[in-house]
Coordinates of C-alpha atoms in Angstrom, one line a residue:
X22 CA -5.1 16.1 -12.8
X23 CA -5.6 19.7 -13.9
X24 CA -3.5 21.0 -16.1
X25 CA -1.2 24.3 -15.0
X26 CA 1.7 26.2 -16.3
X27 CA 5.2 25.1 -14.9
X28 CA 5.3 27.0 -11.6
X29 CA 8.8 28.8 -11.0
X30 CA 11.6 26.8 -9.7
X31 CA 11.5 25.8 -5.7
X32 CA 13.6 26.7 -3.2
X33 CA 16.4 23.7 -2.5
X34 CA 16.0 23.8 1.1
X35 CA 13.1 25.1 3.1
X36 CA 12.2 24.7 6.9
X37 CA 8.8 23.5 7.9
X38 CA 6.2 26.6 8.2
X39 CA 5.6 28.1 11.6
X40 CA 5.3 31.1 13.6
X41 CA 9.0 31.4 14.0
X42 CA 10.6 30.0 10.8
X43 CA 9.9 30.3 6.9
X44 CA 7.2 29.0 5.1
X45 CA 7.8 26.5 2.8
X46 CA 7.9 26.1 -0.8
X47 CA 4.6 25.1 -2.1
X48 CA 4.1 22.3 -3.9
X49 CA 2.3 22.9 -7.4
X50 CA -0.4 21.1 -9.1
X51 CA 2.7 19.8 -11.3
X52 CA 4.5 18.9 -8.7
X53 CA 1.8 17.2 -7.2
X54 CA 1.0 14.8 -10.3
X55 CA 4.8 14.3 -10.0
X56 CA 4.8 13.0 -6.1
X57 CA 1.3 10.7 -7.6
X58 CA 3.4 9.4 -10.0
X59 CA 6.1 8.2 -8.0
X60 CA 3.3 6.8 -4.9
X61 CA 1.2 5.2 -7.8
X62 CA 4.5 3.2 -8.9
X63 CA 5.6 0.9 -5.9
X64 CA 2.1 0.2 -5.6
X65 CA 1.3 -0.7 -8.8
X66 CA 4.4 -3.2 -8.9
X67 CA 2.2 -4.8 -5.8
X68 CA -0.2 -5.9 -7.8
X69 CA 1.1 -5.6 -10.9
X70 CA 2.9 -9.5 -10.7
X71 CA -0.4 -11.2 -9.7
X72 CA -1.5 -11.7 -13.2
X73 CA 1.7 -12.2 -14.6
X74 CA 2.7 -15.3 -12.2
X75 CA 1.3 -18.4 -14.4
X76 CA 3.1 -16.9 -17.3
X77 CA 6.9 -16.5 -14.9
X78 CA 6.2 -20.0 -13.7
X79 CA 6.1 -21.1 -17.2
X80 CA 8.9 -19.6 -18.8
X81 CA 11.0 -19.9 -15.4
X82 CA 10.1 -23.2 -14.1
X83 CA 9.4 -20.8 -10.6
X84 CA 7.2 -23.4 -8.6
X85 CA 4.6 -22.3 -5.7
X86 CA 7.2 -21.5 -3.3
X87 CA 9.6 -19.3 -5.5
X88 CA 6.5 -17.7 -6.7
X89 CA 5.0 -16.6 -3.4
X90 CA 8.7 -14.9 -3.2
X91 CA 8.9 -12.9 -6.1
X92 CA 5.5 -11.1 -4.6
X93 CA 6.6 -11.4 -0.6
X94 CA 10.4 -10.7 -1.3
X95 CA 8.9 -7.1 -2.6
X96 CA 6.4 -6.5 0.1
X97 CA 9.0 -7.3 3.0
X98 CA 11.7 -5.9 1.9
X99 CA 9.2 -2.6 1.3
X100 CA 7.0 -3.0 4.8
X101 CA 10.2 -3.5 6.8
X102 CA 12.8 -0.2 5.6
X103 CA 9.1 2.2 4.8
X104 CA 10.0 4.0 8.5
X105 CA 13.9 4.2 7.6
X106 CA 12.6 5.9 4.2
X107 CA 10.3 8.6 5.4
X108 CA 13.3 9.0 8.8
X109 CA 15.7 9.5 6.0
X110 CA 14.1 11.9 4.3
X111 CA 13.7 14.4 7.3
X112 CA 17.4 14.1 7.9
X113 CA 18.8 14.3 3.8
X114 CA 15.5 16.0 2.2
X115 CA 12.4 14.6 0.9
X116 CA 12.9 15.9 -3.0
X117 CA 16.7 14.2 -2.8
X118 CA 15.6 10.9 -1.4
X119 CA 12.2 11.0 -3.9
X120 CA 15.2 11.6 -7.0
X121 CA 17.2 8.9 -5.7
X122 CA 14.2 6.0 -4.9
X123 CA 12.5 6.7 -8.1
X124 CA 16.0 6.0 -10.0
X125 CA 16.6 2.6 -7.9
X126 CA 13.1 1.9 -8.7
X127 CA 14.1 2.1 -12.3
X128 CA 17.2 0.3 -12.4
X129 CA 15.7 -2.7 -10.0
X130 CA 12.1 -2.4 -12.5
X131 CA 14.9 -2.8 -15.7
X132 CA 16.9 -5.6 -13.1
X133 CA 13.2 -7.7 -12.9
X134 CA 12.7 -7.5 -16.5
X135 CA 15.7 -9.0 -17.3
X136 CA 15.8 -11.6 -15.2
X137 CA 17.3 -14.5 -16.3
X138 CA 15.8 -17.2 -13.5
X139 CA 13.4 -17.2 -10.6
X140 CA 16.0 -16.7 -8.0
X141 CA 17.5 -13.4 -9.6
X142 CA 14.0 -12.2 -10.3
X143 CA 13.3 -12.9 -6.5
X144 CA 16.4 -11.1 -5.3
X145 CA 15.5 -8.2 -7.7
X146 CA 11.8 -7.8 -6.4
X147 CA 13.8 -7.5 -3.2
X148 CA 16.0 -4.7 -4.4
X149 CA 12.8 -3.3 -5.8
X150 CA 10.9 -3.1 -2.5
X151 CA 13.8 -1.2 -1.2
X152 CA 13.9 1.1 -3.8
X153 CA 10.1 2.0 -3.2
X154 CA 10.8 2.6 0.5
X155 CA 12.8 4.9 -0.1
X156 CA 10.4 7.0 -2.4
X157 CA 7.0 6.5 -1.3
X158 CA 7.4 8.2 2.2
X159 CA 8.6 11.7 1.0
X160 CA 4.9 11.4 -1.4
X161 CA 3.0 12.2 1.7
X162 CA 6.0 14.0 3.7
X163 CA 6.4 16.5 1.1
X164 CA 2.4 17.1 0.6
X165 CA 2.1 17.6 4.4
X166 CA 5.4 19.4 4.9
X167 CA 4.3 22.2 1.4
X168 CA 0.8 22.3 1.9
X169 CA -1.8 23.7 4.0
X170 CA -5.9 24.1 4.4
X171 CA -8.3 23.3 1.4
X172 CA -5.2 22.3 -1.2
X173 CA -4.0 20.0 1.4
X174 CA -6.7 17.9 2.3
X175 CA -7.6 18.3 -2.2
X176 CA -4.0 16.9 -2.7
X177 CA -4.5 14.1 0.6
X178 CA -7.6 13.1 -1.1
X179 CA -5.8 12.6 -4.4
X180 CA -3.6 10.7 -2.3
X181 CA -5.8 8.3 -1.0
X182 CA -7.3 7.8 -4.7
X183 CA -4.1 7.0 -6.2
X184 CA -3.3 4.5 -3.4
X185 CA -6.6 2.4 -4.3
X186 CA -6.3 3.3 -8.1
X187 CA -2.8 1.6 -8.1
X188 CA -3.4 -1.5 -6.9
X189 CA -6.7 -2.1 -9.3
X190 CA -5.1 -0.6 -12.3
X191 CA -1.7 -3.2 -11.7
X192 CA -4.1 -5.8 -11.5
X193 CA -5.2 -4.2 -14.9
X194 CA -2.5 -3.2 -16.4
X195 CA -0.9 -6.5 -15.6
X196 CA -3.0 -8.1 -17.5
X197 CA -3.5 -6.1 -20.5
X198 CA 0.7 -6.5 -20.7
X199 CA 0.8 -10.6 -20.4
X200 CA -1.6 -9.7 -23.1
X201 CA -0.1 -8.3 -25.5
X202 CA 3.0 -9.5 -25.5
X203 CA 5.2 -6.9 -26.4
X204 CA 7.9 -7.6 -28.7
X205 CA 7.8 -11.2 -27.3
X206 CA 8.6 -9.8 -23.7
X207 CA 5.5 -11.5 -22.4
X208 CA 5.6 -11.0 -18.4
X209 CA 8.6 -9.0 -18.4
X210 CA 7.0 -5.9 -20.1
X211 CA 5.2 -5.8 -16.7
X212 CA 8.2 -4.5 -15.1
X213 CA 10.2 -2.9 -17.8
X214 CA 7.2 -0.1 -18.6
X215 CA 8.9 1.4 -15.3
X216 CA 11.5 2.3 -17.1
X217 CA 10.5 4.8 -19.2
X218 CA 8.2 6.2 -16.3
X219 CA 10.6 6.6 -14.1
X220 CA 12.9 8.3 -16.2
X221 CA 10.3 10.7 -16.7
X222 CA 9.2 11.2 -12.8
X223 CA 13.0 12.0 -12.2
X224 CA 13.3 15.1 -15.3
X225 CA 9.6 16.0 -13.9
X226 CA 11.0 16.0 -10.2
X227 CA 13.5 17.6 -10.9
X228 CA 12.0 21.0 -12.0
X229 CA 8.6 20.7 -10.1
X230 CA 9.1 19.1 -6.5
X231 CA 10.0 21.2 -4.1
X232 CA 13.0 20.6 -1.3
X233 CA 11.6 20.4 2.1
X234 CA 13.2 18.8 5.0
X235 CA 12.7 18.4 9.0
X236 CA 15.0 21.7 10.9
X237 CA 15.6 19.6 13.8
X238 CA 16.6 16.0 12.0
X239 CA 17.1 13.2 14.1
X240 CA 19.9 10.9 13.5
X241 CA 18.5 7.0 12.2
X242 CA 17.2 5.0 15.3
X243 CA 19.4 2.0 14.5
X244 CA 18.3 -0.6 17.4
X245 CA 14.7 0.6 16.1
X246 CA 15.2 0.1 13.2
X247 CA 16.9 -3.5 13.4
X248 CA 13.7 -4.7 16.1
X249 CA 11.0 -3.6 13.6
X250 CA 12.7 -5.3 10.7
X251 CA 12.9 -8.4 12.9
X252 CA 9.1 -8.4 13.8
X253 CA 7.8 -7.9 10.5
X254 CA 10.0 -10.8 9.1
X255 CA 9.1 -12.8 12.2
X256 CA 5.6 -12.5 10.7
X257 CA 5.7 -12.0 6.8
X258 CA 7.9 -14.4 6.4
X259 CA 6.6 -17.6 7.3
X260 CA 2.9 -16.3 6.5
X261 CA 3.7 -15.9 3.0
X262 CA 5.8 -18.6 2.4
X263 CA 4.7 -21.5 4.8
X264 CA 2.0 -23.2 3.3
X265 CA 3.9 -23.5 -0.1
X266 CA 7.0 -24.7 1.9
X267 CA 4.9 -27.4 4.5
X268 CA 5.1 -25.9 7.5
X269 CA 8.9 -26.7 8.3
X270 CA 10.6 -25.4 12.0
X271 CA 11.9 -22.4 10.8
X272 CA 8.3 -20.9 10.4
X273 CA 6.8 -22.0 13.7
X274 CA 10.3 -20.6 15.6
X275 CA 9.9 -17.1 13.2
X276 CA 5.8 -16.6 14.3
X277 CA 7.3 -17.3 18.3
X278 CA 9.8 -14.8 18.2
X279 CA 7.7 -12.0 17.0
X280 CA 5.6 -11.5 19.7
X281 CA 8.7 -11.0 21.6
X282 CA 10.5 -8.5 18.7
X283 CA 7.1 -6.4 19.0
X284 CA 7.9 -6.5 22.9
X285 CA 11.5 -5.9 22.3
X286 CA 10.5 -3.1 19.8
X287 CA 8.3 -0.7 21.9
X288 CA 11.0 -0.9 25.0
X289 CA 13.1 0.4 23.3
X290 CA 11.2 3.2 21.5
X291 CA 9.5 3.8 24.8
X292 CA 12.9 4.4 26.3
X293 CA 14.4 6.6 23.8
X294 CA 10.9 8.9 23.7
X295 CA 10.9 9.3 27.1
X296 CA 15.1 10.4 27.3
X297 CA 14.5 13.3 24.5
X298 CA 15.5 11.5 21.8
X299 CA 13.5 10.4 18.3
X300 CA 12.6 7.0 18.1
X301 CA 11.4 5.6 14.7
X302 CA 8.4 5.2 15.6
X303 CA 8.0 7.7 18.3
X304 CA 4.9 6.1 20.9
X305 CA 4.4 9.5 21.4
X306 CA 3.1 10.3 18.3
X307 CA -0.1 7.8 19.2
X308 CA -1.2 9.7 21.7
X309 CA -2.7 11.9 18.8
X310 CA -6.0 10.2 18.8
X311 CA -6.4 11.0 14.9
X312 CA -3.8 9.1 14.3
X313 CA -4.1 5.9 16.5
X314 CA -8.0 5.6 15.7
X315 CA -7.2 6.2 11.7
X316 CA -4.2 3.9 11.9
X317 CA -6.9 0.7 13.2
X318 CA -9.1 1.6 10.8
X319 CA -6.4 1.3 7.9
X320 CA -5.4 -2.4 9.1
X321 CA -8.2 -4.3 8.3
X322 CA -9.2 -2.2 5.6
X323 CA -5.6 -2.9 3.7
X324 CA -5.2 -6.3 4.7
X325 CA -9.0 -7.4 3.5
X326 CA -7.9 -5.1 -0.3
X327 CA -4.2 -7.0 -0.4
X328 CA -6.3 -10.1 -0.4
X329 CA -9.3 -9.3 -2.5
X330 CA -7.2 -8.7 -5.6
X331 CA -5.0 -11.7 -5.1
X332 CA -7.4 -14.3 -4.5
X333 CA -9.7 -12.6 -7.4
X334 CA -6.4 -13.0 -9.8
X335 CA -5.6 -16.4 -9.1
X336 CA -9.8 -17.6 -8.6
X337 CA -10.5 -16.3 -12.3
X338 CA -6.9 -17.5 -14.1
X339 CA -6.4 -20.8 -12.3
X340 CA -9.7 -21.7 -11.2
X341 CA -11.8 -20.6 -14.1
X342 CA -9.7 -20.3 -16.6
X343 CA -9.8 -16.6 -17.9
X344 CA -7.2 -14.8 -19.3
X345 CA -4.6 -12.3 -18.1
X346 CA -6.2 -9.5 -19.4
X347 CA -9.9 -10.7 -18.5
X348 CA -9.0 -11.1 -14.9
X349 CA -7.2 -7.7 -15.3
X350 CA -10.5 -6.2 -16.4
X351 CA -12.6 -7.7 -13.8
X352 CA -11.4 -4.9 -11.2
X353 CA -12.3 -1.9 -13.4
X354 CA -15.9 -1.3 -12.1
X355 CA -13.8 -1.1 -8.6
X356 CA -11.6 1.3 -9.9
X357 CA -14.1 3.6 -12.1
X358 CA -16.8 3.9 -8.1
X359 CA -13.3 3.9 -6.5
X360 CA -12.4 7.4 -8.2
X361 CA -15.7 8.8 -8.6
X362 CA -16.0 8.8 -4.7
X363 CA -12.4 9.3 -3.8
X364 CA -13.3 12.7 -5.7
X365 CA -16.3 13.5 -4.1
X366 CA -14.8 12.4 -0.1
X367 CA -13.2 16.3 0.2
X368 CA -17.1 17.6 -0.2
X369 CA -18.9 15.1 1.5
X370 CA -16.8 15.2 4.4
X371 CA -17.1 19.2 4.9
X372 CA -20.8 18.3 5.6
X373 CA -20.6 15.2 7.4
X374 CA -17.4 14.8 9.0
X375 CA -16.0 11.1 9.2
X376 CA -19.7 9.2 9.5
X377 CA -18.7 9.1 5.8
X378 CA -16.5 6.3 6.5
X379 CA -18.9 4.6 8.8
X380 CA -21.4 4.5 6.0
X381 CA -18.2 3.7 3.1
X382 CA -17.7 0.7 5.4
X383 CA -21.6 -0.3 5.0
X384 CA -21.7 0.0 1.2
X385 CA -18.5 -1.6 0.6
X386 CA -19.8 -4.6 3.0
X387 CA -22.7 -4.6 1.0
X388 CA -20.7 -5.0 -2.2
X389 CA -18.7 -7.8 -0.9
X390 CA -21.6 -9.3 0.2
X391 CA -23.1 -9.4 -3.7
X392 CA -19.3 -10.9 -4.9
X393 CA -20.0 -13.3 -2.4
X394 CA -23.5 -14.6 -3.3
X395 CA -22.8 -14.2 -7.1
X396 CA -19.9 -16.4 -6.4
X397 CA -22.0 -19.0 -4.7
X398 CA -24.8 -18.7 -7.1
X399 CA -22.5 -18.8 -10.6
X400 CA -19.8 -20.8 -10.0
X401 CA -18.1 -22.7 -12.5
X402 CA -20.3 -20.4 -14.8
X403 CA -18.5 -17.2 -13.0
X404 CA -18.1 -14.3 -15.8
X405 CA -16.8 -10.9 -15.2
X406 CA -20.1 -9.5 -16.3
X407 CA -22.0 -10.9 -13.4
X408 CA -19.2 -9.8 -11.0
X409 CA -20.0 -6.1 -12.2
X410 CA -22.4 -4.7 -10.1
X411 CA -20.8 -6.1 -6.6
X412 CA -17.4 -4.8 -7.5
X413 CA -18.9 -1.4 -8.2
X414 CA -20.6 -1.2 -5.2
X415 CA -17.6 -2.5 -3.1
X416 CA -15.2 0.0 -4.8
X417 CA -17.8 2.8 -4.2
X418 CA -17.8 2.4 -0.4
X419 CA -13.4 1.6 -0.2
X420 CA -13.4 5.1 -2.0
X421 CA -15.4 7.0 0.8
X422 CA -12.9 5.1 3.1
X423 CA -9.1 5.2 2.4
X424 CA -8.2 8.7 1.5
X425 CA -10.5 9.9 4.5
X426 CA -8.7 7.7 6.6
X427 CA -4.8 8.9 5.0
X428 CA -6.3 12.2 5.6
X429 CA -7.3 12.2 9.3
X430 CA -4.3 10.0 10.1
X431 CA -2.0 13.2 8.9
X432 CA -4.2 15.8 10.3
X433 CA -2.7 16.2 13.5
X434 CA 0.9 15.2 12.7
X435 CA 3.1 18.8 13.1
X436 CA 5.3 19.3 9.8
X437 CA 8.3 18.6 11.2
X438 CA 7.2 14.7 11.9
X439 CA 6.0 14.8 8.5
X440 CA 8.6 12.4 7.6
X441 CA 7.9 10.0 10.9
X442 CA 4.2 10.3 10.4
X443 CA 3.6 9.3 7.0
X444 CA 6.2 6.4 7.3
X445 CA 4.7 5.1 10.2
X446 CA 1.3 5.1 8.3
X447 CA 3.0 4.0 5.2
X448 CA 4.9 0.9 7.0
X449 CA 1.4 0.3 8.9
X450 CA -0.8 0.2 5.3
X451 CA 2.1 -1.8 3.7
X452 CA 2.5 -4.6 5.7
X453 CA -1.6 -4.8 6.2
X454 CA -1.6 -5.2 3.1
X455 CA 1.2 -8.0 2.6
X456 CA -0.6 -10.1 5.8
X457 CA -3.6 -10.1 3.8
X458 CA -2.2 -11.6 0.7
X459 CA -0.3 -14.1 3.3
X460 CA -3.7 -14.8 5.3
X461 CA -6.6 -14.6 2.8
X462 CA -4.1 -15.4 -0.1
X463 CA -2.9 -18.8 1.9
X464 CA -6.4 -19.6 3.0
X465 CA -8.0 -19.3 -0.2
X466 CA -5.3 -21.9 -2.1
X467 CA -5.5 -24.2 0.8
X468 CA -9.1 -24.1 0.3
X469 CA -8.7 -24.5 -3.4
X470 CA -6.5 -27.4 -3.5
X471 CA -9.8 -29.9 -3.7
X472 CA -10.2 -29.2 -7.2
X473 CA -12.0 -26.3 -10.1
X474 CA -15.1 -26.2 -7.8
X475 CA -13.0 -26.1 -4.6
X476 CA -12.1 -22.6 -6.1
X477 CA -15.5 -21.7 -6.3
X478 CA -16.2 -22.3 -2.4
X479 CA -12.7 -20.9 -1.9
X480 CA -13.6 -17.8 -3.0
X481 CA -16.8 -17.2 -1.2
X482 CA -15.0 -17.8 2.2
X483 CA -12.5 -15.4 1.8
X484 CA -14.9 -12.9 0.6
X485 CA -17.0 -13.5 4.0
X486 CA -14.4 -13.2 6.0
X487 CA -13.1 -9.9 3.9
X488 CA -17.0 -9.1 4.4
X489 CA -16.4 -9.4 8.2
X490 CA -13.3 -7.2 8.6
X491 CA -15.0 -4.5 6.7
X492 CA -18.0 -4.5 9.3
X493 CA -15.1 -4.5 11.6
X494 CA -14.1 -1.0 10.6
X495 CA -17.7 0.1 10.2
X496 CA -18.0 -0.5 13.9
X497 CA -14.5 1.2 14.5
X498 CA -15.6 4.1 12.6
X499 CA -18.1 5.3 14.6
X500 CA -15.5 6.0 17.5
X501 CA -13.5 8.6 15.4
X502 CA -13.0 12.4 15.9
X503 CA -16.4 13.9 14.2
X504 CA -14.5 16.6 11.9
X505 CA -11.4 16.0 10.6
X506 CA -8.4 19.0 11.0

């Protein structure tokens, strides 16, 4: 991030920019690190865990099913009150509800660190996920609402790149902490290090982010709000804990009552658009065809990632053997041609629009398919060295991807749905990628259950099928608006 003297103290309440009202504060390069900081945080914390589970198992006597919880109890909790977040911060202010996620985010990070048995750490992953609802929506709400032209799509861009960095440096960073072992915390310095960082997002916040809020707030869309929560826990739940559980009744009665929370869900919103009022997730807001078209894209795409760097945790430290840290490490060719293209996306699409996405679908495609084969080929002599080259390729073509896609989502959204908008894409990313740890993550153990080489075969599959949903969006692609607002 480029470095810049502290820019002069914002305004504490500013309306969205138009013809008839004031523009609003601008957000500073800063400021923007600041916002980056607080989005790269919840989803770190996603990932973060996945290395870090043999060694809470040990030390907590967890067991499968309390483990799939401490990473599912954070990812519902987040998925399901994401929309409330970014509502809430149209109605309170952005800056005040970024101040007061990223200090729950620290107390629930210090809450997880201290956990004294699975069961507390689970309920404090919960508490966690909430506390990152709250903050991640006003990330994007705030960059769309103080913003405009060239710095916008810059700062969107660097958006999209922390959202992919995040997840692959957790995966790292996780590692690298297990590791290392600081003064004897083992796993636990893996949330406690958001301590510090939080404390310092909230002092840099504080003097750098700018207040911008909706001027015609809509109060919280309560029976909305209650029918979406229902339908993603009528999905997430029994996904991600299931297989470790046996299959009992509750999950077969939660997966048939979400088809009819979904139904239950759009009635209502439906309803409320159509009377004047706000809905959470206004179905208006889909008719913008940026949006709807971005949105499918971003499904498969973030439910094949959540996957990928779950199975690849759990394939090299439980199948193979490897250490925290090696495993960590095996995702940083992915994040090194992950950056260097989310960098170059602002330039390459001024010349040619979103076929780059189209093309980032192809390459990454044609890195999964060398993960695949090497996986075939290698396994049980799988090394991180001959996983290289695939998971540079595949990390080159997600980078020409995801922060076009966050980009052209936005494009279209006017500034005072800024708050609606990015939650709904948000919510939509979040839960995408929760089903794919519950999906590929589920598929891949069942698979593995036959023993060290079932891993091997395990892996392959789900990186075939991951290679499949990527050709998915390829195909998708090529149906978006050429140019991108």
């Amino acid at each position: 991030m480029p470095s810049a003297a502290a820019p002069p103290a914002p305004a504490r309440t500013a309306a969205p920019s138009g013809p008839a009202g004031p523009a609003a504060p601008a957000l500073g390069p800063l400021g923007l690190f600041t916002v980056l900081l607080g989005a790269s945080l919840p989803l770190i914390d996603f990932s973060v865990v996945n290395v870090a589970l043999p060694s809470i198992d040990h030390d907590l006597a967890a067991g499968p099913a309390l483990l799939e919880l401490v990473v599912a109890g954070y990812g519902l909790s987040y998925a399901v009150l994401l929309v409330l977040g970014g509502r809430l911060g149209d109605l309170f202010g952005r800056r005040r509800l970024f101040l007061a996620g990223m200090a729950a985010f620290g107390l629930t990070s210090l809450a997880c660190g201290l956990a004294p048995d699975a069961w507390t750490l689970v309920g404090a992953r919960v508490a966690q996920g909430a506390a990152a609802a709250l903050m991640l929506p006003q990330v994007l709400a705030t960059i769309h609402a103080s913003t405009s032209g060239p710095r916008r799509a810059k700062a969107l861009s660097l958006y999209g790149a922390t959202v992919g960095l995040s997840m692959m440096v957790g995966q790292i960073l996780g590692g690298v902490l297990v590791a290392a072992d600081l003064a004897g915390s083992g796993w636990r310095a893996v949330f406690l290090v958001n301590v510090p960082v939080a404390v310092a997002g909230l002092v840099l916040a504080l003097r750098t982010v700018p207040e911008t809020r909706s001027d015609r707030p809509a109060p919280v869309d309560v029976p909305g709000t209650l029918l979406l929560g229902l339908a993603l826990l009528a999905l997430l739940a029994p996904l991600t804990e299931g297989r470790a559980a046996g299959w009992p009744l509750w999950t077969w009665i939660a997966l048939a009552v979400f088809p009819f929370a979904v139904w239950a869900f759009w009635r209502v919103e439906l309803r409320a658009d159509r009377a004047g009022r706000t809905p959470l997730v206004p179905p208006s807001l889909l008719d913008l065809a940026s949006l709807r078209r971005g949105l499918l894209l971003i499904l498969p795409l973030s439910m094949g990632f959540g996957g990928f760097v779950f199975v690849i945790a759990v394939a090299l430290q439980q199948g193979l053997g490897l250490s925290a840290v090696v495993s960590g490490l095996a995702l940083a060719p992915m994040a090194v041609a992950f950056f260097a293209a989310s960098l170059a996306g602002p330039r390459l699409v001024r010349r040619w629009g979103t076929r780059v996405v189209t093309v980032g679908g192809l390459v990454q495609a044609l890195g999964l398919g060398l993960l695949a084969l090497t996986a075939w080929r290698a396994w049980p002599d799988l090394s991180v060295w001959l996983l290289l080259p695939g998971m540079a390729v595949a990390g080159l073509g997600q980078g020409l991807q995801l922060p076009v896609l966050f980009r052209l989502v936005l494009s279209e959204v006017p500034p005072e749905r800024a708050g609606v908008g990015s939650g709904v894409m948000v919510t939509a990313q979040q839960s995408a990628l929760a089903l794919g740890v519950a999906t590929l993550g589920s598929l891949f153990l069942s698979l593995a259950a036959s023993g060290p080489a079932g891993s091997g075969t395990a892996l392959t599959v789900t990186l075939l099928l991951q290679l499949a949903m990527i050709l998915l969006t390829a195909a998708l692609s090529l149906r978006l608006p050429r140019t991108v607002a």
